[in-house]
């Protein structure tokens, strides 16, 4: 099984919200592609989603995976 991990800075929040419930709400809003979404959260989700697509052999490169995630956000 192939795995990877991400280490992120904990000095500042990723996204606009702090706290479990509202962080989940913000993540759901991001997936619904609502206006006013956090660019740093969107980038992290695209990076992680793109990596998962590579790890599951759905795409060849992380760039392809990121683009597939972005298109999914836009088109549902």
PDB file of C-alpha atoms in Angstrom:
ATOM      1  CA  UNK A   1       0.000   0.000   0.000  1.00  0.00           C
ATOM      2  CA  UNK A   2       1.401   3.363  -1.043  1.00  0.00           C
ATOM      3  CA  UNK A   3       0.935   6.214   1.410  1.00  0.00           C
ATOM      4  CA  UNK A   4       1.922   9.835   1.855  1.00  0.00           C
ATOM      5  CA  UNK A   5       1.482  12.535   4.472  1.00  0.00           C
ATOM      6  CA  UNK A   6       1.289  16.302   4.543  1.00  0.00           C
ATOM      7  CA  UNK A   7       2.812  18.474   7.217  1.00  0.00           C
ATOM      8  CA  UNK A   8       1.178  21.883   7.365  1.00  0.00           C
ATOM      9  CA  UNK A   9       1.963  24.998   9.379  1.00  0.00           C
ATOM     10  CA  UNK A  10      -0.143  25.229  12.515  1.00  0.00           C
ATOM     11  CA  UNK A  11       0.694  28.881  13.216  1.00  0.00           C
ATOM     12  CA  UNK A  12      -2.326  30.082  11.233  1.00  0.00           C
ATOM     13  CA  UNK A  13      -5.610  28.411  10.314  1.00  0.00           C
ATOM     14  CA  UNK A  14      -6.077  26.927   6.872  1.00  0.00           C
ATOM     15  CA  UNK A  15      -9.315  28.451   5.707  1.00  0.00           C
ATOM     16  CA  UNK A  16     -11.403  31.035   7.502  1.00  0.00           C
ATOM     17  CA  UNK A  17     -12.860  28.936  10.337  1.00  0.00           C
ATOM     18  CA  UNK A  18     -11.518  27.600  13.617  1.00  0.00           C
ATOM     19  CA  UNK A  19     -13.334  24.771  15.407  1.00  0.00           C
ATOM     20  CA  UNK A  20     -14.393  21.313  14.301  1.00  0.00           C
ATOM     21  CA  UNK A  21     -18.025  21.927  13.338  1.00  0.00           C
ATOM     22  CA  UNK A  22     -17.465  25.124  11.392  1.00  0.00           C
ATOM     23  CA  UNK A  23     -14.318  23.748   9.733  1.00  0.00           C
ATOM     24  CA  UNK A  24     -16.440  20.869   8.414  1.00  0.00           C
ATOM     25  CA  UNK A  25     -19.079  23.335   7.240  1.00  0.00           C
ATOM     26  CA  UNK A  26     -16.395  25.362   5.457  1.00  0.00           C
ATOM     27  CA  UNK A  27     -15.046  22.217   3.784  1.00  0.00           C
ATOM     28  CA  UNK A  28     -18.536  21.276   2.588  1.00  0.00           C
ATOM     29  CA  UNK A  29     -19.034  24.786   1.213  1.00  0.00           C
ATOM     30  CA  UNK A  30     -15.728  24.445  -0.615  1.00  0.00           C
ATOM     31  CA  UNK A  31     -16.912  21.220  -2.249  1.00  0.00           C
ATOM     32  CA  UNK A  32     -20.124  22.986  -3.297  1.00  0.00           C
ATOM     33  CA  UNK A  33     -17.885  25.634  -4.935  1.00  0.00           C
ATOM     34  CA  UNK A  34     -19.532  28.507  -3.099  1.00  0.00           C
ATOM     35  CA  UNK A  35     -18.285  32.060  -3.530  1.00  0.00           C
ATOM     36  CA  UNK A  36     -15.994  33.339  -0.786  1.00  0.00           C
ATOM     37  CA  UNK A  37     -14.080  30.114  -0.311  1.00  0.00           C
ATOM     38  CA  UNK A  38     -10.585  30.101   1.134  1.00  0.00           C
ATOM     39  CA  UNK A  39      -7.846  29.807  -1.488  1.00  0.00           C
ATOM     40  CA  UNK A  40      -5.424  28.111   0.916  1.00  0.00           C
ATOM     41  CA  UNK A  41      -8.017  25.473   1.859  1.00  0.00           C
ATOM     42  CA  UNK A  42      -8.869  24.951  -1.813  1.00  0.00           C
ATOM     43  CA  UNK A  43      -5.187  24.446  -2.666  1.00  0.00           C
ATOM     44  CA  UNK A  44      -4.735  21.930   0.151  1.00  0.00           C
ATOM     45  CA  UNK A  45      -7.826  19.968  -0.913  1.00  0.00           C
ATOM     46  CA  UNK A  46      -6.682  19.958  -4.555  1.00  0.00           C
ATOM     47  CA  UNK A  47      -3.205  18.822  -3.521  1.00  0.00           C
ATOM     48  CA  UNK A  48      -4.470  16.020  -1.288  1.00  0.00           C
ATOM     49  CA  UNK A  49      -7.177  14.953  -3.723  1.00  0.00           C
ATOM     50  CA  UNK A  50      -4.730  15.004  -6.623  1.00  0.00           C
ATOM     51  CA  UNK A  51      -2.279  12.882  -4.642  1.00  0.00           C
ATOM     52  CA  UNK A  52      -5.028  10.365  -3.816  1.00  0.00           C
ATOM     53  CA  UNK A  53      -5.833  10.071  -7.517  1.00  0.00           C
ATOM     54  CA  UNK A  54      -2.159   9.302  -8.227  1.00  0.00           C
ATOM     55  CA  UNK A  55      -1.962   6.779  -5.379  1.00  0.00           C
ATOM     56  CA  UNK A  56      -5.037   4.970  -6.719  1.00  0.00           C
ATOM     57  CA  UNK A  57      -3.699   5.031 -10.297  1.00  0.00           C
ATOM     58  CA  UNK A  58      -6.564   7.173 -11.616  1.00  0.00           C
ATOM     59  CA  UNK A  59      -4.078   9.686 -13.069  1.00  0.00           C
ATOM     60  CA  UNK A  60      -0.372   9.616 -13.835  1.00  0.00           C
ATOM     61  CA  UNK A  61       0.726  12.928 -12.323  1.00  0.00           C
ATOM     62  CA  UNK A  62      -0.216  15.110  -9.380  1.00  0.00           C
ATOM     63  CA  UNK A  63      -0.889  17.968 -11.821  1.00  0.00           C
ATOM     64  CA  UNK A  64      -3.493  15.858 -13.636  1.00  0.00           C
ATOM     65  CA  UNK A  65      -5.035  14.972 -10.299  1.00  0.00           C
ATOM     66  CA  UNK A  66      -5.206  18.578  -9.126  1.00  0.00           C
ATOM     67  CA  UNK A  67      -6.869  19.629 -12.361  1.00  0.00           C
ATOM     68  CA  UNK A  68      -9.385  16.786 -12.106  1.00  0.00           C
ATOM     69  CA  UNK A  69     -10.293  17.910  -8.580  1.00  0.00           C
ATOM     70  CA  UNK A  70     -10.664  21.548  -9.697  1.00  0.00           C
ATOM     71  CA  UNK A  71     -12.904  20.512 -12.590  1.00  0.00           C
ATOM     72  CA  UNK A  72     -15.002  18.400 -10.241  1.00  0.00           C
ATOM     73  CA  UNK A  73     -15.473  21.432  -7.986  1.00  0.00           C
ATOM     74  CA  UNK A  74     -16.635  23.510 -10.942  1.00  0.00           C
ATOM     75  CA  UNK A  75     -18.823  20.894 -12.641  1.00  0.00           C
ATOM     76  CA  UNK A  76     -20.011  18.772  -9.725  1.00  0.00           C
TER      77      UNK A  76
END
